């Protein structure tokens, strides 16, 4: 189990770092919508690594980060959380999913960054930020929440957390490998998703603490000594 102070600290630092990364990526690509030097480097590396079996693998991985799959798995996880009466985390999941989806769509249409040329799959719409990378944050968040909520019932919490983070990263990198996103699109997508989930968690933690210790509660204040 993660105590309240540790959870607040983790969510707070995640929000700060994610916001910083997102702002840096946004300002960087806004100066010139063309690929940055890190985008060019990542695209070149992806081209060198391409092979038949790896392309097939990344096609499967990228589908796991699609809105349809991530939202379906999110719904299943929401039912699991609801069965444990963790309505706060259910609301976090719903709010974060809706906000991040709307934010990705709005920013794409605002920035209008073209997708890379010569992609292996045909994808419409604009490139920045990566919606798949943003949706993929769900898997890392779900692993962390499962460990926090179910505690001792998770036999190998580090393995679960590592798997969640690895899947989040693999989905984002699959977009670069398949040539449908620049690396900066993926970095911004990860940062946006993490920022939204962290902010929703901070709100849930604050509301939960207020419900446990409402203002003016005599049990939370020290009594006068006689």
Coordinates of C-alpha atoms in Angstrom, one line a residue, residues 48-158:
X48 CA 17.9 0.5 -39.6
X49 CA 16.0 -1.9 -37.3
X50 CA 13.1 -2.7 -39.5
X51 CA 12.5 -6.3 -40.4
X52 CA 9.4 -8.4 -41.2
X53 CA 8.9 -10.0 -37.8
X54 CA 9.6 -6.8 -35.9
X55 CA 7.1 -4.9 -38.0
X56 CA 4.4 -7.5 -37.4
X57 CA 5.2 -7.3 -33.6
X58 CA 4.9 -3.5 -33.5
X59 CA 1.7 -3.6 -35.5
X60 CA 0.2 -5.7 -32.7
X61 CA 1.7 -3.5 -29.9
X62 CA 0.5 -0.3 -31.5
X63 CA -3.1 -1.7 -31.7
X64 CA -3.0 -2.2 -27.9
X65 CA -2.5 1.6 -27.6
X66 CA -5.5 2.5 -29.8
X67 CA -8.4 4.3 -28.2
X68 CA -10.7 1.3 -28.7
X69 CA -8.5 -1.3 -27.0
X70 CA -7.3 1.0 -24.1
X71 CA -10.8 2.2 -23.4
X72 CA -12.1 -1.4 -23.4
X73 CA -9.4 -2.5 -21.0
X74 CA -10.0 0.6 -19.0
X75 CA -13.7 -0.3 -18.6
X76 CA -12.8 -3.7 -17.4
X77 CA -10.3 -2.3 -14.9
X78 CA -13.0 0.2 -13.7
X79 CA -15.3 -2.7 -13.0
X80 CA -12.6 -4.3 -10.9
X81 CA -12.0 -1.1 -9.0
X82 CA -15.7 -0.6 -8.5
X83 CA -16.0 -4.2 -7.0
X84 CA -13.5 -3.1 -4.4
X85 CA -15.5 0.2 -3.8
X86 CA -12.6 2.3 -5.0
X87 CA -14.9 4.8 -6.6
X88 CA -12.2 7.5 -6.4
X89 CA -10.0 5.6 -8.8
X90 CA -12.9 4.9 -11.1
X91 CA -13.6 8.6 -11.4
X92 CA -9.8 9.3 -11.9
X93 CA -9.8 6.8 -14.8
X94 CA -12.9 8.2 -16.4
X95 CA -11.9 11.8 -16.0
X96 CA -8.3 11.3 -17.2
X97 CA -9.4 9.2 -20.2
X98 CA -11.9 11.9 -21.3
X99 CA -9.7 14.9 -20.7
X100 CA -6.6 13.4 -22.4
X101 CA -8.6 12.4 -25.4
X102 CA -10.1 15.8 -25.8
X103 CA -6.8 17.5 -25.2
X104 CA -5.0 15.3 -27.8
X105 CA -7.7 16.1 -30.4
X106 CA -7.7 19.8 -29.6
X107 CA -3.9 20.2 -29.7
X108 CA -3.6 18.2 -32.9
X109 CA -6.0 20.6 -34.6
X110 CA -4.3 23.6 -33.1
X111 CA -0.7 22.7 -34.0
X112 CA -1.5 20.9 -37.3
X113 CA 1.9 19.1 -37.5
X114 CA 2.1 16.9 -40.6
X115 CA 2.9 13.2 -40.1
X116 CA 6.3 11.8 -41.2
X117 CA 6.6 10.6 -44.8
X118 CA 6.8 7.0 -45.9
X119 CA 4.8 5.5 -42.9
X120 CA 4.3 1.8 -42.8
X121 CA 0.6 2.2 -42.1
X122 CA -1.9 4.8 -43.2
X123 CA -3.1 7.1 -40.4
X124 CA -5.2 10.2 -41.0
X125 CA -5.2 13.4 -38.9
X126 CA -2.2 15.4 -37.6
X127 CA 0.9 14.2 -35.8
X128 CA 1.4 16.2 -32.6
X129 CA 0.9 14.9 -29.9
X130 CA 0.7 11.1 -30.2
X131 CA -2.7 9.9 -29.1
X132 CA -1.5 6.3 -28.8
X133 CA 1.3 7.4 -26.5
X134 CA -1.1 9.4 -24.4
X135 CA -3.6 6.5 -24.2
X136 CA -0.7 4.1 -23.3
X137 CA -0.1 5.9 -20.0
X138 CA -3.2 4.1 -18.8
X139 CA -1.2 0.8 -18.6
X140 CA 1.5 2.2 -16.3
X141 CA -1.1 4.0 -14.2
X142 CA -3.3 0.8 -13.9
X143 CA -0.3 -1.2 -12.7
X144 CA 0.6 1.3 -10.0
X145 CA -3.0 1.7 -8.9
X146 CA -3.5 -2.1 -8.8
X147 CA -0.4 -2.4 -6.5
X148 CA -1.7 0.4 -4.3
X149 CA -5.3 -0.9 -4.0
X150 CA -4.8 -4.6 -3.8
X151 CA -1.5 -4.6 -2.0
X152 CA -0.6 -8.1 -0.7
X153 CA -2.8 -9.8 -3.3
X154 CA -0.3 -8.7 -5.9
X155 CA 2.4 -11.4 -5.7
X156 CA 5.1 -9.6 -7.8
X157 CA 4.3 -5.9 -7.7
X158 CA 7.6 -4.9 -9.2

